[in-house]
Coordinates of C-alpha atoms in Angstrom, one line a residue:
Chain T
M1 CA -0.1 -0.2 -0.1
S2 CA 1.0 3.6 -0.5
I3 CA 2.3 6.1 1.7
K4 CA 1.4 9.7 0.1
K5 CA 1.6 13.6 1.1
I6 CA -1.0 15.2 0.3
T7 CA -1.5 19.3 0.9
K8 CA -3.9 21.2 2.8
Q9 CA -5.2 22.4 -0.1
A10 CA -5.2 19.4 -2.5
F11 CA -6.9 17.9 0.3
A12 CA -9.6 20.2 0.2
N13 CA -10.2 19.5 -3.4
F14 CA -10.0 16.2 -3.2
I15 CA -12.5 16.3 -0.2
D16 CA -14.9 19.1 -2.4
N17 CA -14.8 16.4 -5.7
L18 CA -15.7 13.6 -3.3
I19 CA -18.6 15.4 -2.0
K20 CA -20.0 15.3 -5.5
T21 CA -20.1 11.8 -6.0
A22 CA -20.4 10.2 -2.5
T23 CA -22.4 10.8 0.9
V24 CA -19.4 11.9 3.3
Y25 CA -20.0 11.9 6.7
G26 CA -17.1 14.1 8.8
V27 CA -16.5 15.5 12.0
Q28 CA -17.6 19.3 12.4
P29 CA -18.4 21.5 15.0
K30 CA -21.6 20.5 17.1
G31 CA -22.8 23.4 19.6
E32 CA -18.9 23.5 21.6
R33 CA -18.4 20.4 20.8
F34 CA -18.1 17.8 17.9
D35 CA -19.9 15.5 15.7
F36 CA -19.7 13.2 12.5
A37 CA -22.3 15.1 10.3
P38 CA -23.2 15.4 6.2
L39 CA -20.2 17.1 4.8
A40 CA -21.3 19.8 2.7
S41 CA -17.8 21.1 1.8
A42 CA -14.1 20.9 3.1
K43 CA -13.8 23.8 5.1
D44 CA -16.5 22.4 7.4
L45 CA -14.3 19.5 8.5
R46 CA -12.1 19.7 11.3
L47 CA -9.8 17.3 11.9
D48 CA -8.3 18.5 14.6
Y49 CA -11.1 18.3 16.9
D50 CA -10.7 16.3 20.0
V51 CA -13.4 14.1 20.6
T52 CA -17.0 13.8 18.8
L53 CA -20.1 13.3 21.4
L54 CA -21.2 9.7 20.2
P55 CA -18.7 7.8 18.5
P56 CA -18.8 6.5 14.7
K57 CA -20.6 3.1 15.7
R58 CA -24.2 4.7 14.9
F59 CA -23.1 4.4 11.5
F60 CA -22.9 0.6 11.9
Q61 CA -25.3 0.0 14.2
P62 CA -27.8 2.8 14.0
T63 CA -29.6 4.2 17.4
T64 CA -32.7 2.4 15.7
E65 CA -33.1 0.3 12.7
T66 CA -35.4 -2.0 10.7
L67 CA -34.1 -5.7 10.6
L68 CA -37.4 -6.5 8.9
T69 CA -40.2 -6.1 7.1
F70 CA -43.7 -7.9 7.3
D71 CA -46.6 -7.8 5.1
G72 CA -50.4 -8.6 6.2
E73 CA -50.1 -12.2 5.9
G74 CA -47.0 -12.1 8.1
R75 CA -44.3 -12.6 5.8
Y76 CA -40.9 -11.0 6.3
K77 CA -38.3 -9.9 4.4
S78 CA -34.8 -8.9 5.2
N79 CA -34.2 -4.8 5.0
F80 CA -30.7 -3.9 4.2
D81 CA -28.9 -0.5 4.1
N82 CA -27.2 -0.5 0.7
E83 CA -26.1 3.2 0.6
N84 CA -22.1 3.3 0.2
F85 CA -20.5 6.3 2.4
I86 CA -17.7 7.5 3.7
L87 CA -16.8 8.4 7.0
L88 CA -14.4 11.2 7.6
G89 CA -12.0 11.6 10.8
V90 CA -12.4 8.6 12.8
H91 CA -9.9 8.5 15.4
P92 CA -7.4 5.7 16.0
Y93 CA -9.0 4.5 19.5
D94 CA -13.0 4.9 17.5
M95 CA -11.2 2.7 14.6
V96 CA -10.1 0.0 17.0
A97 CA -13.7 0.3 18.6
I98 CA -14.7 -0.6 15.2
N99 CA -12.3 -3.3 14.3
Q100 CA -13.5 -5.0 17.4
M101 CA -17.1 -4.4 16.6
D102 CA -16.6 -6.2 12.9
K103 CA -15.1 -9.4 14.9
I104 CA -18.4 -9.3 17.2
F105 CA -20.9 -9.4 14.4
S106 CA -19.1 -11.3 12.0
K107 CA -18.0 -14.1 14.2
D108 CA -20.1 -17.6 15.4
Y109 CA -23.3 -15.6 13.7
Y110 CA -23.1 -13.2 10.7
D111 CA -25.1 -10.1 11.1
E112 CA -25.5 -9.2 7.6
H113 CA -27.2 -5.7 8.9
Y114 CA -23.9 -5.0 10.6
M115 CA -21.8 -6.2 7.7
K116 CA -23.1 -4.7 4.6
R117 CA -23.2 -1.2 6.4
R118 CA -20.1 -2.0 7.2
N119 CA -18.6 -3.2 3.8
N120 CA -20.8 -0.1 2.4
A121 CA -18.3 2.1 4.5
T122 CA -14.9 3.7 3.3
I123 CA -13.2 4.7 6.6
I124 CA -10.7 7.6 6.5
A125 CA -9.5 8.2 10.1
C126 CA -6.9 10.3 11.6
D127 CA -4.5 10.7 13.9
V128 CA -5.4 12.9 16.3
L129 CA -3.7 16.6 17.3
T130 CA -6.0 18.0 19.9
P131 CA -5.8 15.3 23.0
S132 CA -9.6 15.5 24.7
E133 CA -10.2 16.3 28.4
N134 CA -10.9 13.1 29.6
V135 CA -8.6 10.4 26.6
F136 CA -6.8 7.7 27.6
A137 CA -6.3 5.8 25.0
A138 CA -2.5 5.6 25.8
S139 CA -3.1 3.6 28.4
M140 CA -4.9 1.2 26.8
G141 CA -2.4 1.2 23.8
M142 CA -4.9 2.6 21.6
A143 CA -3.6 5.9 20.7
T144 CA -2.5 4.8 17.4
V145 CA -4.1 2.5 15.1
S146 CA -2.1 0.1 11.8
E147 CA -5.7 -1.5 10.4
G148 CA -9.0 -1.7 10.0
F149 CA -8.8 1.7 7.7
D150 CA -9.1 2.5 4.6
I151 CA -7.1 5.6 4.7
L152 CA -5.0 7.4 7.7
L153 CA -4.3 10.4 7.8
T154 CA -1.6 12.6 10.1
D155 CA -1.6 16.0 9.7
I156 CA 2.2 17.1 9.3
G157 CA 1.5 20.7 9.8
D158 CA 2.0 21.7 5.5
G159 CA -0.3 18.7 4.7
Y160 CA -0.9 15.2 5.5
V161 CA 0.6 12.1 4.9
A162 CA -2.0 9.5 3.8
E163 CA -1.6 5.9 3.9
A164 CA -3.7 3.6 2.3
G165 CA -5.1 0.4 4.4
T166 CA -6.9 -1.2 1.6
E167 CA -6.9 -1.4 -2.2
K168 CA -10.4 0.6 -1.8
G169 CA -8.3 3.3 -0.2
N170 CA -5.5 3.0 -2.4
A171 CA -7.7 3.3 -5.3
L172 CA -9.7 6.3 -3.4
L173 CA -6.2 8.4 -2.7
A174 CA -5.5 7.7 -6.7
K175 CA -8.2 10.3 -7.4
A176 CA -6.1 13.2 -5.1
E177 CA -3.6 14.7 -6.0
T178 CA -0.4 13.5 -3.9
T179 CA 3.2 13.2 -4.2
D180 CA 4.9 10.1 -2.5
A181 CA 6.1 10.5 1.0
N182 CA 9.4 11.5 1.9
E183 CA 11.5 10.9 4.7
K184 CA 10.8 13.8 6.1
D185 CA 7.2 13.4 6.5
L186 CA 7.3 10.5 7.8
E187 CA 9.6 11.1 10.5
K188 CA 6.8 13.8 11.3
R189 CA 4.2 11.6 11.3
Q190 CA 6.5 9.1 13.3
K191 CA 7.3 11.6 16.1
L192 CA 3.2 13.2 16.0
Q193 CA 2.2 9.3 16.7
Q194 CA 4.7 8.8 19.5
D195 CA 3.8 12.0 21.4
N196 CA 0.0 10.8 20.8
Q197 CA 1.3 7.0 22.3
K198 CA 2.6 9.0 25.7
N199 CA 0.3 12.2 26.1
L200 CA -3.4 10.9 24.9
N201 CA -3.5 10.2 28.5
K202 CA -5.1 12.2 31.1
H203 CA -6.1 9.2 32.9
K204 CA -2.9 7.2 33.8
L205 CA -3.3 3.3 34.4
K206 CA -1.3 1.8 36.9
C207 CA -1.1 -1.5 35.0
K208 CA -0.8 -3.0 31.5
P209 CA -4.2 -3.2 29.7
S210 CA -3.1 -7.0 29.4
D211 CA -3.2 -7.3 33.1
I212 CA -7.0 -6.1 33.2
P213 CA -9.1 -9.2 32.9
N214 CA -6.7 -11.6 35.7
L215 CA -7.3 -8.0 38.2
L216 CA -11.1 -8.7 37.5
E217 CA -11.1 -12.4 38.1
R218 CA -9.9 -11.2 42.1
A219 CA -12.3 -8.4 42.2
Y220 CA -15.7 -9.9 41.9
K221 CA -16.6 -9.4 45.6
H222 CA -14.6 -6.4 45.6
P223 CA -16.5 -3.2 47.7
V224 CA -15.7 -0.5 44.7
W225 CA -19.0 -1.9 43.2
E226 CA -21.6 -1.2 45.7
E227 CA -19.4 2.2 46.6
K228 CA -19.4 3.6 43.4
A229 CA -22.6 2.4 42.3
K230 CA -24.2 3.9 45.5
T231 CA -24.9 7.3 43.2
C232 CA -25.8 5.5 39.9
F233 CA -28.6 6.9 38.2
S234 CA -28.7 3.8 36.0
C235 CA -29.2 5.9 33.2
G236 CA -27.1 4.4 30.8
S237 CA -25.1 7.6 29.4
C238 CA -22.1 5.3 29.9
N239 CA -23.3 2.7 27.4
T240 CA -25.0 5.3 24.9
V241 CA -20.7 7.3 24.5
C242 CA -19.3 4.0 24.2
P243 CA -17.9 2.7 21.2
T244 CA -17.5 -1.0 22.1
C245 CA -21.1 -1.0 23.9
Y246 CA -23.5 -2.5 21.4
C247 CA -26.2 -4.4 23.3
F248 CA -29.3 -4.1 21.7
N249 CA -33.4 -4.8 22.0
V250 CA -35.8 -5.5 19.0
Q251 CA -39.1 -4.6 18.7
D252 CA -42.3 -4.8 16.5
S253 CA -44.2 -2.3 15.5
F254 CA -47.3 -1.5 12.9
N255 CA -47.6 0.4 10.3
W256 CA -50.8 2.5 9.9
D257 CA -52.6 -0.3 8.0
L258 CA -52.4 -1.9 11.5
K259 CA -51.2 -5.4 9.1
S260 CA -47.9 -4.5 7.5
G261 CA -45.2 -3.4 9.8
K262 CA -41.0 -3.8 10.7
R263 CA -39.2 -5.1 13.4
Q264 CA -36.2 -3.1 14.7
R265 CA -33.8 -3.0 16.8
T266 CA -32.5 0.0 19.3
W267 CA -29.6 0.4 21.8
D268 CA -29.7 -1.1 24.6
G269 CA -27.9 -0.3 27.8
C270 CA -26.7 -2.8 30.6
L271 CA -26.9 -0.3 33.6
L272 CA -30.9 0.2 32.6
D273 CA -33.2 -1.0 35.2
G274 CA -35.2 -4.5 33.5
F275 CA -32.1 -4.9 31.2
T276 CA -33.0 -8.5 32.5
K277 CA -36.2 -8.5 33.7
V278 CA -38.1 -11.6 32.3
A279 CA -41.6 -12.9 32.4
G280 CA -43.4 -12.4 35.7
E281 CA -41.4 -9.8 36.9
H282 CA -38.2 -11.4 38.0
E283 CA -35.1 -9.3 37.3
F284 CA -31.9 -11.2 37.4
R285 CA -29.8 -7.9 37.8
S286 CA -32.2 -6.0 39.6
N287 CA -29.1 -4.5 41.8
R288 CA -27.5 -1.4 40.8
A289 CA -24.1 -2.5 41.9
D290 CA -24.2 -5.8 39.9
R291 CA -25.3 -3.7 36.2
F292 CA -22.5 -1.5 37.3
R293 CA -19.8 -4.2 37.9
H294 CA -21.1 -5.9 34.9
R295 CA -20.4 -3.4 32.5
F296 CA -16.6 -3.6 33.9
Y297 CA -16.6 -6.9 33.4
R298 CA -17.9 -6.6 30.3
K299 CA -15.1 -4.0 29.1
G300 CA -12.0 -6.3 30.5
K301 CA -13.2 -9.5 30.8
Y302 CA -16.5 -10.7 29.0
V303 CA -15.7 -9.1 26.1
P304 CA -11.7 -10.1 25.4
E305 CA -12.7 -13.3 25.5
K306 CA -14.2 -13.2 22.0
L307 CA -11.4 -10.6 20.8
N308 CA -8.1 -12.6 21.8
G309 CA -7.7 -10.6 25.0
Q310 CA -8.0 -7.6 23.7
I311 CA -9.3 -5.2 26.2
S312 CA -12.7 -3.7 25.0
C313 CA -12.1 0.1 26.5
V314 CA -10.2 1.5 24.0
G315 CA -9.4 4.6 26.6
C316 CA -11.7 7.4 24.4
G317 CA -12.9 9.0 27.6
R318 CA -17.0 9.3 26.8
C319 CA -18.0 8.0 29.9
V320 CA -15.9 9.9 32.5
G321 CA -17.5 13.1 30.8
A322 CA -20.9 11.6 30.3
C323 CA -21.2 10.5 34.0
L324 CA -23.1 12.6 36.0
P325 CA -22.4 11.0 39.3
D326 CA -18.7 10.7 37.6
I327 CA -18.3 7.3 38.8
A328 CA -17.9 5.4 35.2
N329 CA -14.3 6.3 34.8
P330 CA -12.7 3.2 34.1
V331 CA -8.7 3.6 34.7
K332 CA -10.3 4.9 38.3
V333 CA -11.4 2.0 39.0
F334 CA -8.8 -0.2 37.0
N335 CA -6.5 1.6 39.5
R336 CA -8.0 1.2 42.9
L337 CA -8.3 -2.9 42.5
V338 CA -4.5 -2.7 41.7
D339 CA -4.3 -0.4 44.8
D340 CA -5.9 -3.1 46.7
L341 CA -5.4 -6.3 44.8
G342 CA -1.8 -5.9 43.4
L343 CA -0.4 -7.4 40.6
L344 CA 0.2 -10.9 39.9
Chain R
M1 CA -26.6 -28.1 13.5
G2 CA -29.4 -24.9 12.9
Q3 CA -27.8 -22.4 11.4
S4 CA -24.5 -21.4 13.3
C5 CA -23.0 -23.8 10.5
C6 CA -24.5 -21.7 7.7
S7 CA -22.8 -18.5 8.2
S8 CA -21.3 -18.9 4.8
M9 CA -24.5 -18.4 3.2
K10 CA -24.8 -15.9 4.6
R11 CA -28.8 -16.3 5.8
D12 CA -29.8 -13.5 7.6
I13 CA -29.6 -14.7 10.9
Y14 CA -33.2 -12.8 12.1
L15 CA -35.3 -13.4 9.4
P16 CA -38.0 -15.9 11.1
R17 CA -38.7 -19.0 8.4
P18 CA -42.1 -19.4 8.0
A19 CA -44.6 -22.0 9.7
T20 CA -48.4 -23.0 10.2
V21 CA -50.1 -24.1 13.2
K22 CA -51.4 -27.5 13.3
K23 CA -53.0 -27.5 16.2
S24 CA -53.4 -25.7 19.4
R25 CA -55.8 -26.1 22.7
M26 CA -55.3 -24.5 26.7
M27 CA -53.8 -27.1 28.8
N28 CA -54.6 -25.1 32.0
G29 CA -55.7 -21.7 33.1
T30 CA -52.4 -20.3 31.7
E31 CA -50.6 -22.7 29.5
L32 CA -51.2 -23.3 26.2
Y33 CA -50.0 -26.0 23.9
I34 CA -49.3 -25.6 20.2
H35 CA -48.3 -28.0 17.6
I36 CA -46.5 -26.3 14.6
E37 CA -45.2 -27.2 11.3
M38 CA -42.5 -25.7 9.7
D39 CA -43.6 -24.5 6.0
E40 CA -40.3 -25.5 4.4
E41 CA -37.6 -27.4 5.5
P42 CA -38.2 -29.2 8.6
L43 CA -36.8 -28.2 11.8
D44 CA -33.6 -30.5 13.2
F45 CA -33.6 -30.3 16.7
L46 CA -32.2 -32.0 20.2
P47 CA -33.8 -31.8 23.0
G48 CA -33.3 -28.5 25.2
Q49 CA -32.7 -26.3 21.9
F50 CA -35.4 -23.4 21.3
V51 CA -37.0 -21.5 19.1
E52 CA -37.7 -17.5 18.7
V53 CA -41.4 -17.4 17.9
S54 CA -42.6 -14.3 15.8
I55 CA -45.8 -12.8 15.8
A56 CA -45.6 -10.2 13.3
G57 CA -46.4 -6.7 15.3
F58 CA -46.1 -7.7 18.5
G59 CA -42.5 -9.5 18.2
E60 CA -40.4 -12.6 19.3
A61 CA -40.4 -14.9 22.0
P62 CA -37.9 -17.4 23.1
I63 CA -39.6 -20.6 23.8
T64 CA -37.7 -24.3 24.5
I65 CA -38.9 -26.8 22.4
S66 CA -41.5 -29.3 24.0
S67 CA -41.4 -32.1 21.8
S68 CA -39.2 -35.2 21.1
P69 CA -37.2 -34.7 18.4
T70 CA -38.3 -39.0 18.0
R71 CA -41.2 -37.6 17.2
K72 CA -41.1 -36.7 13.3
D73 CA -44.0 -34.3 12.4
G74 CA -43.7 -30.8 13.6
F75 CA -42.9 -30.0 17.3
E76 CA -44.9 -28.6 20.4
L77 CA -44.3 -25.5 22.2
V78 CA -46.1 -24.8 25.7
V79 CA -46.7 -21.1 26.4
R80 CA -47.3 -19.6 29.4
K81 CA -49.4 -16.4 28.8
T82 CA -47.5 -13.4 30.6
G83 CA -46.6 -10.7 27.8
N84 CA -46.9 -8.8 24.4
V85 CA -45.6 -11.8 22.3
T86 CA -47.0 -14.4 24.5
N87 CA -50.9 -12.8 24.4
A88 CA -50.6 -13.0 20.8
I89 CA -49.2 -16.7 20.4
H90 CA -52.3 -17.9 22.7
K91 CA -54.4 -16.6 20.5
L92 CA -52.7 -18.9 17.5
K93 CA -55.7 -21.2 16.2
G94 CA -55.1 -24.7 13.5
G95 CA -54.1 -23.4 10.0
D96 CA -52.1 -19.5 11.7
K97 CA -49.2 -18.7 10.4
L98 CA -46.3 -17.3 12.4
G99 CA -42.3 -17.3 12.0
I100 CA -40.2 -19.6 13.5
R101 CA -36.3 -19.0 13.8
G102 CA -34.5 -21.9 15.3
P103 CA -33.0 -24.3 16.7
L104 CA -31.3 -22.4 18.6
G105 CA -29.0 -23.1 21.8
N106 CA -25.8 -24.6 21.4
G107 CA -26.2 -26.4 24.7
A108 CA -28.7 -29.0 24.3
Y109 CA -29.5 -31.9 26.8
P110 CA -27.0 -34.3 27.0
V111 CA -28.5 -37.0 24.9
E112 CA -25.4 -38.7 24.2
Q113 CA -22.8 -38.4 26.8
T114 CA -25.6 -39.7 29.2
K115 CA -25.9 -43.2 27.3
G116 CA -26.4 -46.0 29.6
K117 CA -26.6 -43.8 32.8
D118 CA -30.0 -43.4 35.7
L119 CA -31.5 -40.1 34.6
V120 CA -33.4 -38.0 37.2
F121 CA -35.4 -35.3 35.8
I122 CA -36.2 -32.8 38.8
C123 CA -39.3 -30.1 37.7
G124 CA -40.6 -27.1 38.8
G125 CA -44.2 -26.3 37.2
I126 CA -43.7 -25.1 33.8
G127 CA -40.1 -26.5 33.9
L128 CA -41.6 -30.1 32.7
V129 CA -41.9 -28.5 29.7
P130 CA -38.6 -28.4 28.3
Q131 CA -38.1 -31.8 30.4
R132 CA -40.9 -33.4 28.6
S133 CA -38.2 -33.2 25.1
F134 CA -35.7 -35.3 26.5
I135 CA -37.7 -37.5 28.7
N136 CA -39.7 -38.6 25.8
Y137 CA -36.4 -38.9 23.5
A138 CA -35.2 -41.0 26.4
L139 CA -38.3 -43.2 26.5
D140 CA -38.5 -43.1 22.7
K141 CA -34.8 -44.8 23.2
R142 CA -36.0 -46.5 26.2
A143 CA -32.8 -49.1 25.8
D144 CA -30.5 -46.1 25.4
Y145 CA -30.5 -45.5 29.1
G146 CA -30.8 -47.0 32.5
K147 CA -33.5 -45.9 35.3
I148 CA -35.8 -43.1 34.6
S149 CA -37.2 -41.0 37.3
I150 CA -39.4 -37.6 36.9
L151 CA -39.8 -35.5 40.4
L152 CA -42.4 -33.5 39.3
G153 CA -43.4 -29.6 41.6
T154 CA -46.6 -28.2 41.2
K155 CA -47.7 -24.8 42.8
C156 CA -51.2 -26.0 42.7
R157 CA -53.8 -28.6 41.3
D158 CA -55.0 -26.2 38.7
Q159 CA -51.7 -25.3 37.1
R160 CA -50.9 -29.2 36.3
F161 CA -51.0 -29.8 32.7
F162 CA -50.3 -33.2 30.5
H163 CA -52.9 -35.0 32.4
S164 CA -52.8 -38.0 29.8
E165 CA -48.9 -38.3 28.9
I166 CA -48.5 -37.9 33.2
A167 CA -51.2 -40.9 33.9
N168 CA -49.4 -43.0 31.4
W169 CA -45.8 -42.0 32.7
K170 CA -47.4 -43.3 35.9
T171 CA -47.9 -46.6 34.6
R172 CA -45.4 -47.6 33.1
S173 CA -42.9 -49.8 35.0
D174 CA -39.8 -48.7 33.2
V175 CA -40.3 -44.6 34.6
T176 CA -40.6 -43.8 38.2
F177 CA -43.0 -40.6 38.5
M178 CA -43.6 -38.6 41.8
E179 CA -45.2 -35.3 42.4
T180 CA -45.8 -33.0 44.6
I181 CA -48.0 -30.1 44.8
D182 CA -47.1 -27.0 47.6
Q183 CA -50.7 -26.0 48.2
A184 CA -53.0 -29.3 48.8
D185 CA -56.9 -29.4 48.5
N186 CA -58.9 -32.2 49.6
C187 CA -58.9 -33.8 46.1
W188 CA -55.4 -34.2 45.7
L189 CA -54.1 -37.7 47.2
D190 CA -50.2 -37.4 46.2
D191 CA -47.4 -36.1 47.9
V192 CA -47.5 -32.5 48.9
G193 CA -44.7 -29.9 49.9
V194 CA -42.4 -28.4 47.1
V195 CA -40.3 -30.7 44.8
T196 CA -36.7 -31.1 47.0
T197 CA -39.2 -33.5 49.4
L198 CA -39.2 -36.0 47.0
I199 CA -35.3 -36.7 45.9
P200 CA -34.7 -37.8 49.1
K201 CA -37.1 -40.7 47.8
I202 CA -35.1 -41.8 44.8
D203 CA -33.5 -45.3 45.9
Y204 CA -30.5 -45.7 43.2
D205 CA -27.0 -45.0 43.1
F206 CA -26.8 -40.5 43.4
S207 CA -23.1 -40.9 42.3
K208 CA -23.3 -42.3 39.3
S209 CA -27.1 -40.9 38.2
I210 CA -28.0 -37.9 36.2
F211 CA -30.3 -35.2 37.1
L212 CA -31.6 -33.0 34.9
V213 CA -33.2 -29.5 36.4
C214 CA -35.9 -27.3 35.2
G215 CA -38.0 -24.9 36.8
P216 CA -38.5 -21.0 38.2
P217 CA -35.3 -19.2 39.0
V218 CA -35.8 -19.9 42.8
M219 CA -35.9 -23.8 42.8
Y220 CA -32.9 -24.3 41.6
K221 CA -30.7 -23.3 44.9
F222 CA -33.0 -25.3 46.8
V223 CA -32.5 -28.3 44.1
L224 CA -29.5 -28.1 43.9
L225 CA -28.4 -27.9 48.1
S226 CA -30.3 -30.9 48.4
L227 CA -28.2 -32.4 45.8
K228 CA -25.2 -31.4 47.8
K229 CA -26.4 -32.6 50.4
E230 CA -27.4 -36.2 48.6
N231 CA -23.3 -36.0 47.1
V232 CA -24.4 -35.6 43.9
P233 CA -21.2 -34.6 42.4
P234 CA -22.0 -31.2 40.1
E235 CA -20.5 -32.7 36.8
N236 CA -24.0 -35.1 37.2
I237 CA -26.1 -32.1 37.1
Y238 CA -27.4 -30.5 34.7
V239 CA -29.6 -27.0 34.5
N240 CA -31.4 -25.7 32.2
L241 CA -31.5 -21.5 32.6
E242 CA -34.0 -19.0 31.2
R243 CA -32.7 -15.4 31.1
K244 CA -34.4 -12.4 28.8
M245 CA -33.2 -12.3 25.9
K246 CA -34.2 -11.1 22.4
C247 CA -31.8 -12.1 19.7
G248 CA -31.1 -15.6 20.2
V249 CA -27.4 -15.8 19.0
G250 CA -25.2 -14.3 21.1
K251 CA -25.1 -10.6 20.2
C252 CA -27.8 -8.3 22.0
G253 CA -26.5 -9.3 25.6
H254 CA -29.8 -9.7 27.4
C255 CA -29.4 -13.2 28.7
Q256 CA -25.6 -13.1 29.1
I257 CA -24.4 -14.6 33.0
N258 CA -21.4 -13.5 33.5
D259 CA -19.2 -14.5 30.5
K260 CA -21.8 -17.1 29.4
Y261 CA -24.8 -16.4 27.2
V262 CA -27.7 -18.8 27.8
C263 CA -29.0 -18.4 23.9
I264 CA -25.3 -19.7 22.7
D265 CA -24.0 -21.4 25.4
G266 CA -27.2 -22.8 27.0
P267 CA -29.3 -22.8 27.6
V268 CA -28.8 -25.9 29.0
F269 CA -25.6 -25.9 31.5
R270 CA -23.2 -28.5 33.3
Y271 CA -23.6 -27.0 37.1
S272 CA -19.4 -27.8 37.3
D273 CA -19.4 -25.6 34.2
L274 CA -20.9 -22.9 36.4
A275 CA -18.3 -23.0 39.4
S276 CA -17.1 -19.3 38.3
V277 CA -20.0 -18.1 37.0
P278 CA -22.1 -16.6 40.4
E279 CA -24.6 -14.6 38.4
A280 CA -26.2 -18.4 37.3
I281 CA -28.1 -19.6 39.9

């Protein structure tokens, strides 16, 4: 795959040309924050953003999506999104999260609804320029990324180093006016990436990410779960903003004819009361502390078992900012466990 | 088995297949018996596996198959009326269409591993429904298994069902059937009390028997305590667990018990595999 250099002007031209023929979702200001939104012009794009309000997971698993439709006779038909689109400005930690979700949705039972969107997407990732208030991706080893993207951009001041990660990215990059990146460009890129591997670390984890499963193995009855969960609102904000939370609910609804209709899935959250409630009103995880603990075990132990051990917290820090009672910070919880239980 | 082997065909894992109700009837005040046939390919299932039943507009509900695969024409479910979907299922009559996904659940009953062993089925209320699949499977392959005991505990007499089948089990000389109800009335001549009171009445070697347990959530703790008292090794106990479930294929997260999923790792679990799964029981 090629590594190119593209000047900022050439890049703007490239994006403006792309917008003419393709749907491009790029990072733009939203109030005082940033989020992905349909891009109308390259000048609206803000690749110097710190973190987006919501992770890009919604482009592959929308907040609500129609899985099936049914007719008046109760015959079901699969419903798929077939739109090709470009996702522009994905940060490395979010790219790692997407890579993880790709494995979750494609392995064992292949989820065609997710995977169709994923395969229809072209992802242009970019290295972080402005660390966000709560980012700790460096602690998780996810401040930079080496796979999953079609193109990776790194701002080196007078332009971008653009590396194609796939054939699709290669072909796309060929449409831009580029030169081969020279040694100096690559040095600048390396410097920025090495800095990010140190600096995207507003909360410092006291252990290696790979220590977390063993730590949790010994922490099931630790008082931290009760202590923290005492002030939990069970609001599910930590689930909503998490790039690796993918639990969902499925519900049917009728159209206006009251005969045909659709089956939709919506985001759900394991912190919400009722997530485990069955018929007869029995709720298996009715305690807030149990639900609170479950989320940490999902991130640090259960989901990693499906991902060859990779921890399913990418250090984006969104939950830290979203949690009103300020109990969601994973680093604080894991560090407390390190302090109390030690490392083996 | 099921759809797991067919991922290369990329069949939509959420798409139900069409099926038809052959007959349905109420078994008591709350339980509906329903006999279903697939419109296209028949369902190739093992005892303990479940299906997601779709009623268009109302949704899906996971229901364990109650019939044995040894009885070939279609399959049977028993459904308690408790929510939106099960209410809609209760309206189904012979000839009605519905959608079926499955069979689901990689953790079926250990029908092969337990061949030659003595079996004890411990059932609480509608816990008899999933167990019936393995019970009838074992009875249809009677020579493959040792002694067979069925212990059934029901809350009250009105909630009993499968009357003629139970009457048949009672008269068979190759089955021990014992039954108790929690709340006795004047017309009840059998045992009174919870199902655990029946366990000591089994007269064969507990250390070599296989115990299969299914009932309401509260029952497991007490049954497992009783079995512990009788020194039954945990690897000889299988529990059939229930959880809230949506997708049935290990994605949606609802049925997760610590790191296990009821839908893909169960619903039948070997009790010894649950030693480090504190949320299970």
